[in-house]
Coordinates of C-alpha atoms in Angstrom, one line a residue:
X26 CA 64.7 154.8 -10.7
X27 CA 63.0 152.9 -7.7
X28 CA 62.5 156.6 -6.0
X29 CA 61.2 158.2 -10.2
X30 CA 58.4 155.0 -9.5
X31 CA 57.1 156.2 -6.8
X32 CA 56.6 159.4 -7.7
X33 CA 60.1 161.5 -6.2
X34 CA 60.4 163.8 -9.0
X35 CA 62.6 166.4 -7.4
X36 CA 66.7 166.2 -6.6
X37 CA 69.3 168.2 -5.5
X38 CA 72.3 167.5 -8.0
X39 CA 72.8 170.2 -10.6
X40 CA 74.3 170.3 -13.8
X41 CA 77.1 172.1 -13.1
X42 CA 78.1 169.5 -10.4
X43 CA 77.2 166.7 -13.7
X44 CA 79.5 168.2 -16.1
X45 CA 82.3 168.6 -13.5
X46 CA 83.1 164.8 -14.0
X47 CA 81.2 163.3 -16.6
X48 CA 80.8 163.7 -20.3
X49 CA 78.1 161.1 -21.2
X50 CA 74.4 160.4 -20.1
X51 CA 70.7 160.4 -20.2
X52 CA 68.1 161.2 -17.4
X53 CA 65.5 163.9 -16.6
X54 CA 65.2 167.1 -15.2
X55 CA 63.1 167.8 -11.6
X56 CA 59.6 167.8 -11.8
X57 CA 60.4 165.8 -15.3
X58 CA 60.5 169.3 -17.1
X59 CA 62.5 167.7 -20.0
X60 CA 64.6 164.7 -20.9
X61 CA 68.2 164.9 -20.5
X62 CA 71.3 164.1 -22.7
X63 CA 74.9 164.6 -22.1
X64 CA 77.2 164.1 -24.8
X65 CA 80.1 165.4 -25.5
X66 CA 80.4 167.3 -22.0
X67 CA 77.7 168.8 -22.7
X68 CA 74.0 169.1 -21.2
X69 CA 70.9 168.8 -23.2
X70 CA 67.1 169.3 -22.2
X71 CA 64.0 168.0 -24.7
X72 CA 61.5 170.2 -23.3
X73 CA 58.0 168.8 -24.0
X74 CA 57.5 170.6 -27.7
X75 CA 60.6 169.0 -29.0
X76 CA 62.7 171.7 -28.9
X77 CA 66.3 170.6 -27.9
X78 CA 68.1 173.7 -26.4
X79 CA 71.9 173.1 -23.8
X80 CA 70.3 173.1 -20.4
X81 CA 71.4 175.8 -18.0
X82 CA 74.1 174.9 -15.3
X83 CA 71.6 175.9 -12.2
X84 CA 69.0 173.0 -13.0
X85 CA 68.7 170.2 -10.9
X86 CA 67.6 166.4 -11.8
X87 CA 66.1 164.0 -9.8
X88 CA 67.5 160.8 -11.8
X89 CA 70.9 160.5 -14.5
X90 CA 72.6 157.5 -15.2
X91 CA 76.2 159.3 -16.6
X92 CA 79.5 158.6 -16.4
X93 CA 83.3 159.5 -18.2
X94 CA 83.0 157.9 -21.7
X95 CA 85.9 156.1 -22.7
X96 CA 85.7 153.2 -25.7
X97 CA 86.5 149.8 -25.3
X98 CA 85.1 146.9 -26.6
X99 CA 83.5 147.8 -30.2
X100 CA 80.8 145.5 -31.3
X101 CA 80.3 145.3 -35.3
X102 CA 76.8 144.4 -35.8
X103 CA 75.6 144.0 -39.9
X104 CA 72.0 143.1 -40.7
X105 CA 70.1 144.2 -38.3
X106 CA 67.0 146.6 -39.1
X107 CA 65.1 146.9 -35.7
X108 CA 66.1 149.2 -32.9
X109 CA 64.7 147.5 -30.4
X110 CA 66.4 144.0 -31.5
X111 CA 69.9 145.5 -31.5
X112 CA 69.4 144.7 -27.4
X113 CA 69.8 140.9 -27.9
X114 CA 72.7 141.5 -30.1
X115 CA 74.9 143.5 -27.3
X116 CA 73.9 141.1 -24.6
X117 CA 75.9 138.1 -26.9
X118 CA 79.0 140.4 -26.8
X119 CA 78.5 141.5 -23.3
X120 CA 81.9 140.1 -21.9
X121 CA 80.1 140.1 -18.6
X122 CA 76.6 140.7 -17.3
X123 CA 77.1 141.3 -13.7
X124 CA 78.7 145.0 -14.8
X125 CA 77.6 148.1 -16.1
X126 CA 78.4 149.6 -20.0
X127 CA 77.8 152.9 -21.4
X128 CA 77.0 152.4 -24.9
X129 CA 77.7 155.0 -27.8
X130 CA 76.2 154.2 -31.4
X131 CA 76.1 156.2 -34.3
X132 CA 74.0 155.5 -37.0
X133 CA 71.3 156.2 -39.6
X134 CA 67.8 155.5 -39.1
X135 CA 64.9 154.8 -41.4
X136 CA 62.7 156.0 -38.6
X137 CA 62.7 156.5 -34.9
X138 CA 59.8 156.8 -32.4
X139 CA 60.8 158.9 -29.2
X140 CA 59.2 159.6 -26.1
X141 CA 59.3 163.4 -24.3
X142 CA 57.8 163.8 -20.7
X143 CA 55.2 166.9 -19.7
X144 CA 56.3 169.0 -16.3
X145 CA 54.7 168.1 -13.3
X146 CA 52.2 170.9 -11.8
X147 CA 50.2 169.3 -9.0
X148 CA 51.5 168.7 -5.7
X149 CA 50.3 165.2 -5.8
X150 CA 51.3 163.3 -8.8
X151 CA 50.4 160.0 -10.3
X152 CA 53.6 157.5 -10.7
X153 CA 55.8 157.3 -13.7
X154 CA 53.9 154.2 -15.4
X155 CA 50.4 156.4 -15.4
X156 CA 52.1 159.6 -16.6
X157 CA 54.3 158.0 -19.1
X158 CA 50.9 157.0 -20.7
X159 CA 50.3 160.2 -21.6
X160 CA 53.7 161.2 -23.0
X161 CA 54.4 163.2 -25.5
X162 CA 55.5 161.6 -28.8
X163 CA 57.6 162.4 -31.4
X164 CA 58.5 160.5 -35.1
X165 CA 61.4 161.1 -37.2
X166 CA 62.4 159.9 -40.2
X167 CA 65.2 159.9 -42.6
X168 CA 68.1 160.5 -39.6
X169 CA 71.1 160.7 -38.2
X170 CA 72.9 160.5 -35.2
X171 CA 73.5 158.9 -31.6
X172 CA 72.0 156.7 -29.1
X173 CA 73.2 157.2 -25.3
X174 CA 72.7 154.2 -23.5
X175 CA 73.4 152.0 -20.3
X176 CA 73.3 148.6 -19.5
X177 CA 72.7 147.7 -15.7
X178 CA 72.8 144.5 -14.4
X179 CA 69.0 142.9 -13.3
X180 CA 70.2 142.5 -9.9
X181 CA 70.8 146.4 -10.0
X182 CA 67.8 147.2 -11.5
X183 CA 66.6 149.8 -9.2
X184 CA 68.9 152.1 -9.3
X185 CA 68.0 152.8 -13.8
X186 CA 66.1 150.9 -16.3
X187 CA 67.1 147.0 -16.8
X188 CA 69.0 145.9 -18.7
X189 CA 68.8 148.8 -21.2
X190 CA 67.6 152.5 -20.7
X191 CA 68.2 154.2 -24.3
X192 CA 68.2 158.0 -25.5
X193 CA 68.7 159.8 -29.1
X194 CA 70.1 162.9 -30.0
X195 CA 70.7 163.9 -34.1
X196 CA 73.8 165.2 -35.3
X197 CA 72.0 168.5 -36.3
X198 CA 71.4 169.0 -32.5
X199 CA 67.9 169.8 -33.0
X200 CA 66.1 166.1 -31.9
X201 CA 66.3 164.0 -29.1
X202 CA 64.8 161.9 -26.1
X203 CA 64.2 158.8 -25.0
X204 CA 64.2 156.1 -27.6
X205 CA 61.4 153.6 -27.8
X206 CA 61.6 152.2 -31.0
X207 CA 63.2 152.5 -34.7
X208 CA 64.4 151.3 -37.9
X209 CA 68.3 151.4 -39.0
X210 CA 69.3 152.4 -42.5
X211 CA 72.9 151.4 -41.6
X212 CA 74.5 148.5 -42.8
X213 CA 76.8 148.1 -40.7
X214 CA 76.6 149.0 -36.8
X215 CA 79.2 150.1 -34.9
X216 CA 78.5 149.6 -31.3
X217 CA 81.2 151.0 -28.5
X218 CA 80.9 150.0 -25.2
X219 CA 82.9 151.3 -22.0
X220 CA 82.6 148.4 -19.0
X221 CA 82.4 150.0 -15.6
X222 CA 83.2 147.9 -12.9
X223 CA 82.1 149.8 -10.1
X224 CA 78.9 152.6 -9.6
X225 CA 78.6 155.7 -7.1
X226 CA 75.2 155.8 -6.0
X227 CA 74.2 159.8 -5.0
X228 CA 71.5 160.4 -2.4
X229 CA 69.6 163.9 -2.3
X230 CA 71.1 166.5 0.5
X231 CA 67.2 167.1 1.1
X232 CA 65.0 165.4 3.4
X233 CA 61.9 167.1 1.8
X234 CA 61.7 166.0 -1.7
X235 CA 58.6 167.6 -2.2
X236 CA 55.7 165.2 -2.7
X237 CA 55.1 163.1 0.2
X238 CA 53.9 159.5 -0.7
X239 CA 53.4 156.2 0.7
X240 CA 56.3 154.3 -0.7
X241 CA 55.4 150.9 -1.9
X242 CA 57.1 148.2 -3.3
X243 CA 57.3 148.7 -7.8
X244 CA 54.5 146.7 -8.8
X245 CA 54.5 148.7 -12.1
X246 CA 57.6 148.7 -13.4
X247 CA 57.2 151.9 -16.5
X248 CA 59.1 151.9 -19.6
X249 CA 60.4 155.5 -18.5

């Protein structure tokens, strides 16, 4: 995520190599030509209209946070309205903070804003925080389905988003991306959580990743 902020948009992992051992994520796609979702073994791009079709095996992705799903702990959560609030919630029942969780929710929402990304053309582009200012948008209402999420520890917080890095995807297949705020209709919330207590970090093969910039230290931490 520390590379995505100072503008490396291009990597050499591909799909294919992604489904070979993992079933569950969220990411983006190089040059940020869609959002990513895996779920269910299966490889999903938003492309910047909103349109939700299975990405083909021969793309490559600059950043993923994924791994093999498999439920643990389940959190019952009852009362709570606001996306965005459920956050506090899981980091009561956390049974440690100092580890990753994939998190797997299904539910019903009242509403749901969700944020797409535009391809990068130039050669020379801005960093994450000034593009995702521009991002495309997308509201929802009246839906169903799952949010795709990770917690990394603080201390970690360069390799993803910290502590939580979120991503929707409806049951009807046909909406999706990154989640920045919502609504539940749910009553009750069912919250599944698999602790992993070790990461792989996976450099590029590449030494050219395309756009050559002065790295610097991330002063502007984006809400990517």
């Amino acid at each position: 995520m520390d590379a995505m902020r100072n503008s490396v948009y291009k990597g050499d992992f591909t799909i294919k190599r992604l489904k070979e051992n993992e079933n569950f994520g969220l990411g983006t796609f190089n040059d940020l030509d869609g959002e990513l979702i895996l779920l269910d073994g299966k490889v999903y791009r938003v492309a910047a209209d909103g349109i939700v079709p299975e990405a083909s095996s021969d793309r490559r992705i600059p950043f993923c946070s994924s791994a093999f799903f498999r439920k643990g702990k389940t959190i019952e959560v009852e009362g709570e309205k606001a996306v965005n609030n459920l956050q506090f919630s899981i980091l009561q029942f956390l049974p440690s903070s100092n580890r990753f969780y994939a998190i797997k929710i299904k539910a019903s929402f009242y509403d749901l804003t969700l944020g797409g990304v535009e391809k990068v053309l130039c050669q020379n582009p801005a960093d994450i925080a000034v593009l995702m200012k521009e991002r495309p948008i997308y509201k929802k209402h009246n839906i169903k389905g799952t949010i795709i999420g990770f917690y990394s520890p603080p201390y970690l917080g360069g390799t993803g988003l910290s502590p939580f890095h979120f991503h929707f995807f409806s049951d009807d297949k046909k909406n999706g991306s990154h989640l920045l705020d919502g609504n539940f209709s749910s009553v009750k919330i069912s919250i599944e959580l698999d602790e992993k207590k070790a990461c792989e970090i996976v450099l590029p093969n590449s030494s050219n990743l395309g756009y050559q910039r002065k790295w610097k230290s991330s002063e502007s931490k984006s809400q990517y």
